[in-house]
Amino acid sequence: MMNRTALDLWVGIFVAIGFAALTFLAMKVGNFSVFNKAPTYVVTAQFDNIGGLKVRAPVKSAGVLVGRVSSIDFDAGSYRAVVGIEIDSRYEFPSDTSAAILTSGLLGEQYIGLDAGGDIEMLRDGDRVMLSQSAVVLEKLIGQFLFDRASETPAQ
Amino acid sequence: MNGLLSALRTVGAMTIDGIWRLGFATRFLVAVLMHSGQSLRRVHLTIREIYFSGVLSLLIIVVSGLFVGLVLGLQGYDILQRYGSSEAVGVMVALSLLRELGPVVAGLLFASRAGSAVTAEIGLMKATEQLKAMDMMAVNPLARVVAPRFWGGVISMPLLAAMFSTMGIFGGWLIAVPVIGVDDGAFWSQMQAAVDFRTDVLNGVIKSVVFGTAVSLIAVFEGYDCQPTAEGVSRAITRTVVTSSLAILALDFVLTSFMFRGQ
């Protein structure tokens, strides 16, 4: 019987360390975003081109993380991308807020930047962000640049 | 001609034998699961096995995890500083440990440290006819011997993999921050920004549970199925280590292709 209690102690220590390791991985390393789900509201925005935007990409306003991209769909009627933006309920935005797809750094991940407008009405769950600015696609930019240069120089 | 025929015959026999063993292993798994209720009620049997396969594997897991983390820290820094992003070394260490190295290397170590011991124990019990003696005394060896060892492994493995990853991240931190001088805040904040709980931590845990189940099943099955001789037991132990290592690597590919299909 003595032997068994000593064994129980060791197994208890083992299991405790194991769960401590799991908690460390979840809290300190993984930032634990599933269970501390703060209340959110979802608004949609339409973009001509979303570039490399992914579901769960960050949504920032003034550089602060205020939400995440919850869904990306294609609207077959207008041929535009419909992006669901999940915003923390602590932050309210005026209804004339504009959304832009930006890139962090030169080659970094893409995120949505929200610029607050001046309206008194606030965005509610299910609303649509009217003003949107698409992702900058490098190939298009270069193409446009070359086209402009060609039109500047008169033809021989 | 004769040699070709006999070679063909050997291949055929090996195939049939392999399929036969696969079927028996599946039936064996079902039988073990059916007898698990009894062994989980007598929980001290399972606790004893967690001690033998989990607690006693602690040292090798912790030390290996630390060294893997130290190496990842050095290699990661060497590569990343070429691109001027040496702070991302934490991201690299954490992601590679959580997604792949933690479950896989811990699983390989677990198979050779604990799986082989379980096979040897059950195989020797069979060779010395202890299992038959239990059957004679109306004690079901599946419930008394096999199921606790199976569950001991299934429970220990995810905890060991988590400890391995934690020690590895600590090892990576040890190299990056105090030794090389990467900024401590950037190390942790970049890691936290890049590691997602669901896709990285949880998928790693799922992997380690799957590997733990596979290794435990292979270990108890090889022990139970071995030839009851000294040579048979030694062959069964070899097969446990080889089969579980292959199973871990193959399952890892299958799971990874489901979890991270590069969307």
XYZ file of C-alpha atoms in Angstrom:
419
model
C 0.000 0.000 0.000
C 2.871 2.387 0.832
C 4.374 1.677 -2.534
C 1.223 2.615 -4.327
C 0.937 6.038 -2.757
C 4.526 6.852 -3.721
C 3.639 5.821 -7.259
C 0.543 7.981 -7.214
C 2.641 10.943 -6.171
C 5.026 10.525 -9.097
C 2.202 10.056 -11.568
C 0.475 13.098 -10.102
C 3.626 15.181 -10.542
C 3.978 13.854 -14.114
C 0.410 14.710 -15.065
C 0.687 18.136 -13.413
C 3.893 18.954 -15.335
C 2.247 17.718 -18.534
C -0.754 19.971 -18.093
C 1.493 22.858 -17.058
C 3.399 22.376 -20.324
C 0.148 22.322 -22.297
C -1.071 25.460 -20.556
C 2.264 27.162 -21.238
C 2.003 26.282 -24.914
C -1.559 27.529 -25.098
C -1.174 30.739 -23.091
C 2.373 31.949 -23.588
C 3.134 30.546 -27.031
C -0.238 30.241 -28.728
C -1.865 33.329 -27.214
C -5.013 31.322 -26.524
C -7.482 32.885 -28.908
C -10.219 30.232 -28.882
C -11.548 30.209 -25.353
C -11.332 33.847 -24.333
C -13.728 34.700 -27.108
C -14.840 38.236 -26.438
C -18.248 39.219 -27.854
C -17.919 40.367 -31.435
C -20.046 41.744 -34.237
C -19.658 40.999 -37.928
C -19.777 43.527 -40.740
C -19.117 42.832 -44.411
C -17.117 44.729 -46.983
C -16.857 44.229 -50.734
C -13.544 44.430 -52.533
C -12.623 44.292 -56.217
C -9.530 42.304 -55.350
C -8.460 40.890 -52.010
C -4.959 39.851 -53.111
C -3.590 37.312 -50.638
C -5.969 38.027 -47.765
C -6.765 34.939 -45.667
C -9.489 34.002 -43.219
C -8.356 34.943 -39.652
C -6.121 37.706 -40.992
C -5.896 40.633 -38.544
C -8.174 43.655 -38.749
C -6.464 46.789 -37.496
C -7.445 50.334 -36.873
C -4.693 52.882 -36.205
C -2.379 49.860 -36.050
C -4.269 48.262 -33.158
C -5.763 44.797 -33.562
C -9.535 45.200 -33.305
C -10.779 42.032 -34.967
C -10.192 39.291 -37.503
C -11.414 38.318 -40.958
C -14.150 35.743 -40.375
C -15.096 34.743 -43.919
C -14.186 35.357 -47.546
C -16.810 34.703 -50.220
C -17.308 35.511 -53.864
C -20.423 37.410 -54.884
C -21.482 35.928 -58.219
C -23.772 38.911 -58.931
C -21.268 41.743 -58.711
C -18.138 39.616 -59.274
C -16.568 41.057 -56.161
C -15.128 39.509 -53.026
C -17.280 39.711 -49.903
C -15.174 39.746 -46.741
C -16.731 39.189 -43.320
C -14.985 41.288 -40.657
C -15.389 40.248 -37.052
C -14.842 43.219 -34.744
C -14.498 43.156 -30.979
C -17.677 44.600 -29.414
C -15.582 46.944 -27.282
C -14.785 48.938 -30.410
C -17.521 50.737 -32.328
C -16.970 52.358 -35.679
C -19.001 55.037 -37.500
C -21.052 53.738 -40.421
C -18.963 55.666 -42.976
C -15.789 53.853 -41.919
C -13.617 52.739 -44.827
C -11.820 49.402 -45.099
C -8.577 48.889 -47.009
C -6.466 45.794 -47.598
C -2.930 46.660 -46.577
C 0.349 44.798 -46.339
C 2.526 44.823 -43.247
C 6.028 45.544 -44.458
C 7.135 44.992 -48.016
C 6.445 41.275 -48.212
C 4.496 40.720 -45.001
C 1.054 39.316 -44.403
C -2.014 41.190 -45.603
C -4.487 42.685 -43.179
C -7.533 44.932 -43.243
C -7.105 48.491 -42.063
C -10.194 50.363 -40.849
C -10.271 54.155 -41.045
C -13.006 55.643 -38.890
C -15.288 58.191 -40.517
C -17.274 60.990 -38.900
C -20.844 59.673 -38.917
C -22.926 59.654 -35.733
C -24.490 56.315 -36.686
C -22.393 53.333 -35.612
C -21.849 50.092 -37.543
C -24.128 47.318 -36.307
C -23.928 43.549 -36.696
C -24.619 42.587 -40.330
C -23.981 46.072 -41.736
C -21.918 46.693 -44.833
C -18.838 48.869 -44.997
C -19.488 51.036 -48.049
C -16.037 52.433 -48.713
C -13.398 49.874 -49.555
C -9.973 49.925 -51.089
C -8.647 46.785 -52.732
C -5.319 45.128 -52.247
C -2.427 46.468 -54.246
C -1.406 43.827 -56.747
C 2.222 44.331 -57.662
C 1.869 43.035 -61.232
C -0.972 45.480 -61.982
C 1.034 48.328 -60.510
C 4.054 47.534 -62.664
C 1.817 47.072 -65.698
C 0.203 50.457 -65.141
C 3.587 52.108 -64.655
C 4.883 50.710 -67.943
C 1.682 51.722 -69.714
C 1.966 55.291 -68.407
C 5.601 55.514 -69.478
C 4.689 54.259 -72.954
C 1.973 56.872 -73.350
C 4.277 59.660 -72.113
C 6.982 59.045 -74.688
C 5.635 59.974 -78.120
C 5.633 57.242 -80.710
C 8.458 57.387 -83.230
C 12.822 -20.502 -62.718
C 12.655 -22.357 -59.455
C 14.274 -19.467 -57.615
C 11.817 -17.018 -59.147
C 8.871 -19.174 -58.088
C 10.088 -19.457 -54.536
C 10.730 -15.717 -54.400
C 7.196 -15.112 -55.629
C 5.922 -17.581 -53.047
C 7.779 -15.757 -50.278
C 6.322 -12.400 -51.331
C 2.839 -13.915 -51.432
C 3.253 -15.522 -48.036
C 4.529 -12.245 -46.548
C 1.570 -10.334 -48.016
C -0.962 -12.810 -46.674
C 0.802 -12.856 -43.315
C 0.780 -9.057 -43.203
C -2.939 -8.834 -43.993
C -3.661 -11.567 -41.468
C -1.775 -9.672 -38.793
C -3.545 -6.424 -39.726
C -6.912 -8.089 -39.295
C -5.872 -9.652 -36.015
C -4.524 -6.291 -34.781
C -7.861 -4.626 -35.587
C -9.803 -7.335 -33.761
C -7.301 -7.038 -30.920
C -7.865 -3.255 -30.703
C -11.632 -3.788 -30.496
C -11.146 -6.424 -27.798
C -8.842 -4.141 -25.798
C -11.335 -1.259 -26.035
C -14.148 -3.559 -24.924
C -12.165 -4.684 -21.885
C -11.030 -1.131 -21.058
C -14.025 -0.354 -18.860
C -12.859 -2.869 -16.310
C -9.290 -1.588 -16.263
C -10.357 2.053 -16.055
C -12.492 1.251 -13.037
C -9.443 -0.259 -11.340
C -7.573 2.930 -12.001
C -4.430 2.051 -10.012
C -3.484 -0.444 -12.751
C -3.441 2.337 -15.352
C -1.663 4.728 -12.963
C 1.083 2.117 -12.522
C 1.531 1.978 -16.281
C 1.555 5.776 -16.605
C 4.386 5.668 -14.080
C 6.369 3.122 -16.086
C 5.841 4.542 -19.558
C 5.316 8.210 -18.714
C 7.206 9.223 -15.588
C 10.242 7.089 -16.379
C 10.403 8.538 -19.926
C 10.457 12.060 -18.501
C 14.224 12.423 -18.360
C 14.951 11.382 -21.953
C 12.059 13.532 -23.240
C 13.094 16.638 -21.317
C 16.797 16.353 -22.166
C 16.123 15.598 -25.862
C 13.629 18.445 -26.081
C 16.144 20.851 -24.606
C 18.871 19.830 -27.052
C 16.531 19.931 -30.051
C 15.500 23.439 -29.000
C 19.117 24.540 -28.592
C 19.970 23.272 -32.080
C 16.861 24.878 -33.592
C 17.808 28.155 -31.948
C 21.310 28.108 -33.404
C 20.272 26.963 -36.874
C 17.257 29.261 -37.001
C 19.313 32.278 -36.008
C 21.993 31.434 -38.571
C 19.440 31.291 -41.392
C 17.171 34.129 -40.315
C 19.893 36.713 -39.660
C 20.770 36.518 -43.367
C 17.367 38.044 -44.051
C 17.645 40.511 -41.222
C 14.819 38.970 -39.228
C 16.629 37.277 -36.379
C 13.743 38.092 -33.987
C 11.667 35.560 -35.916
C 13.804 32.770 -34.465
C 11.156 32.318 -31.754
C 8.485 31.844 -34.406
C 10.589 29.273 -36.216
C 11.443 27.307 -33.069
C 7.872 27.358 -31.768
C 6.170 26.431 -35.025
C 8.555 23.632 -35.942
C 8.311 22.160 -32.441
C 4.542 22.483 -32.023
C 3.616 21.269 -35.475
C 6.173 18.575 -36.225
C 9.159 17.939 -34.026
C 7.350 17.821 -30.682
C 4.864 15.070 -31.535
C 7.140 13.182 -33.943
C 10.421 13.105 -32.010
C 8.636 12.567 -28.696
C 6.710 9.738 -30.386
C 9.886 8.112 -31.724
C 11.554 8.370 -28.309
C 8.410 7.067 -26.629
C 8.277 4.089 -28.997
C 11.860 3.102 -28.299
C 11.820 3.891 -24.586
C 8.334 2.798 -23.448
C 6.861 0.809 -26.350
C 9.756 -1.650 -26.422
C 9.508 -2.135 -22.648
C 5.794 -2.892 -22.872
C 6.354 -5.403 -25.676
C 9.152 -7.078 -23.724
C 7.034 -7.316 -20.587
C 3.951 -8.759 -22.275
C 6.083 -11.017 -24.494
C 7.945 -12.445 -21.498
C 4.648 -12.937 -19.675
C 3.478 -14.916 -22.676
C 6.729 -16.876 -22.947
C 6.584 -17.837 -19.279
C 2.892 -18.718 -19.662
C 1.735 -16.143 -17.140
C -1.002 -14.994 -19.507
C -2.291 -18.560 -19.801
C -2.164 -18.931 -16.029
C -4.289 -15.798 -15.664
C -6.796 -17.179 -18.131
C -6.952 -20.384 -16.076
C -7.734 -18.347 -12.955
C -10.561 -16.609 -14.846
C -8.603 -13.340 -14.971
C -8.813 -11.910 -18.455
C -5.261 -10.917 -19.469
C -6.657 -8.364 -21.911
C -8.326 -6.483 -19.076
C -5.641 -7.082 -16.439
C -2.415 -6.756 -18.478
C -3.021 -5.310 -21.931
C -5.656 -2.580 -21.482
C -3.847 -0.713 -18.630
C -0.624 -0.662 -20.648
C -2.489 0.577 -23.704
C -4.217 3.401 -21.827
C -1.057 4.256 -19.908
C 0.648 4.933 -23.231
C -2.291 6.821 -24.732
C -2.452 9.143 -21.705
C 1.319 9.626 -21.305
C 2.185 10.437 -24.895
C 0.399 13.832 -25.345
C 1.770 15.025 -22.003
C 5.295 13.969 -22.968
C 4.983 15.690 -26.349
C 3.813 18.902 -24.662
C 6.790 18.756 -22.283
C 9.105 18.135 -25.232
C 7.789 21.204 -27.065
C 7.970 23.343 -23.930
C 11.549 22.325 -23.221
C 12.415 22.882 -26.882
C 11.014 26.415 -26.846
C 12.920 27.042 -23.617
C 16.073 25.743 -25.309
C 15.504 27.993 -28.310
C 14.979 30.960 -25.986
C 18.152 30.060 -24.096
C 20.228 30.280 -27.279
C 18.451 33.243 -28.839
C 18.009 35.627 -25.905
C 20.769 35.177 -23.285
C 23.477 33.743 -25.565
C 23.010 35.540 -28.910
C 21.204 38.613 -27.634
C 17.960 38.677 -29.593
C 15.472 41.041 -27.975
C 13.387 39.212 -25.380
C 10.169 41.108 -26.072
C 10.395 40.672 -29.839
C 11.133 36.962 -29.384
C 7.912 36.340 -27.433
C 5.632 38.840 -29.167
C 6.497 37.604 -32.672
C 5.968 34.041 -31.461
C 2.588 34.884 -29.980
C 1.523 36.729 -33.111
C 2.465 33.835 -35.381
C 1.349 30.816 -33.340
C -2.349 30.102 -33.521
C -3.971 28.059 -30.776
C -6.157 26.011 -33.073
C -3.948 25.382 -36.093
C -0.671 24.945 -34.224
C -1.110 23.973 -30.566
C -4.281 21.928 -30.919
C -3.162 20.155 -34.102
C 0.083 19.206 -32.367
C -1.869 17.741 -29.462
C -4.108 15.807 -31.871
C -1.003 14.444 -33.578
C 0.527 13.331 -30.298
C -2.706 11.592 -29.246
C -2.806 9.717 -32.563
C 0.872 8.750 -32.287
C 0.399 7.663 -28.661
C -2.519 5.436 -29.647
C -0.604 3.931 -32.571
C 2.563 3.249 -30.565
C 0.652 1.791 -27.614
C -1.439 -0.449 -29.844
C 1.600 -1.698 -31.751
C 3.516 -2.305 -28.510
C 0.816 -4.316 -26.757
C -0.117 -6.159 -29.944
C 3.446 -7.216 -30.771
C 3.908 -8.404 -27.196
C 0.656 -10.335 -27.200
C 1.234 -11.802 -30.651
C 4.909 -12.784 -30.260
C 6.363 -16.270 -30.517
C 6.645 -17.400 -26.892
C 10.392 -17.990 -27.074
C 13.443 -15.908 -26.216
C 14.063 -15.267 -29.914
C 10.399 -14.515 -30.549
C 10.332 -11.899 -27.793
C 13.461 -10.200 -29.096
C 12.011 -10.125 -32.607
C 8.749 -8.704 -31.312
C 10.652 -5.873 -29.569
C 12.519 -5.072 -32.782
C 9.255 -5.095 -34.718
C 7.645 -2.762 -32.183
C 10.355 -0.127 -32.596
C 10.516 -0.441 -36.390
C 6.758 -0.583 -36.984
C 5.927 2.235 -34.563
C 8.601 4.509 -36.019
C 7.312 3.894 -39.535
C 3.718 4.279 -38.364
C 4.526 7.612 -36.687
C 6.225 9.011 -39.779
C 3.529 7.774 -42.157
C 0.674 8.961 -39.919
C 2.464 12.292 -39.561
C 2.382 12.762 -43.315
C -1.303 11.851 -43.498
C -2.250 14.136 -40.593
C -0.110 17.003 -41.886
C -1.698 16.779 -45.324
C -5.100 17.095 -43.668
C -4.131 19.859 -41.248
C -1.819 22.091 -43.282
C -2.691 21.704 -46.913
C -1.177 25.035 -47.826
C -4.312 27.095 -48.284
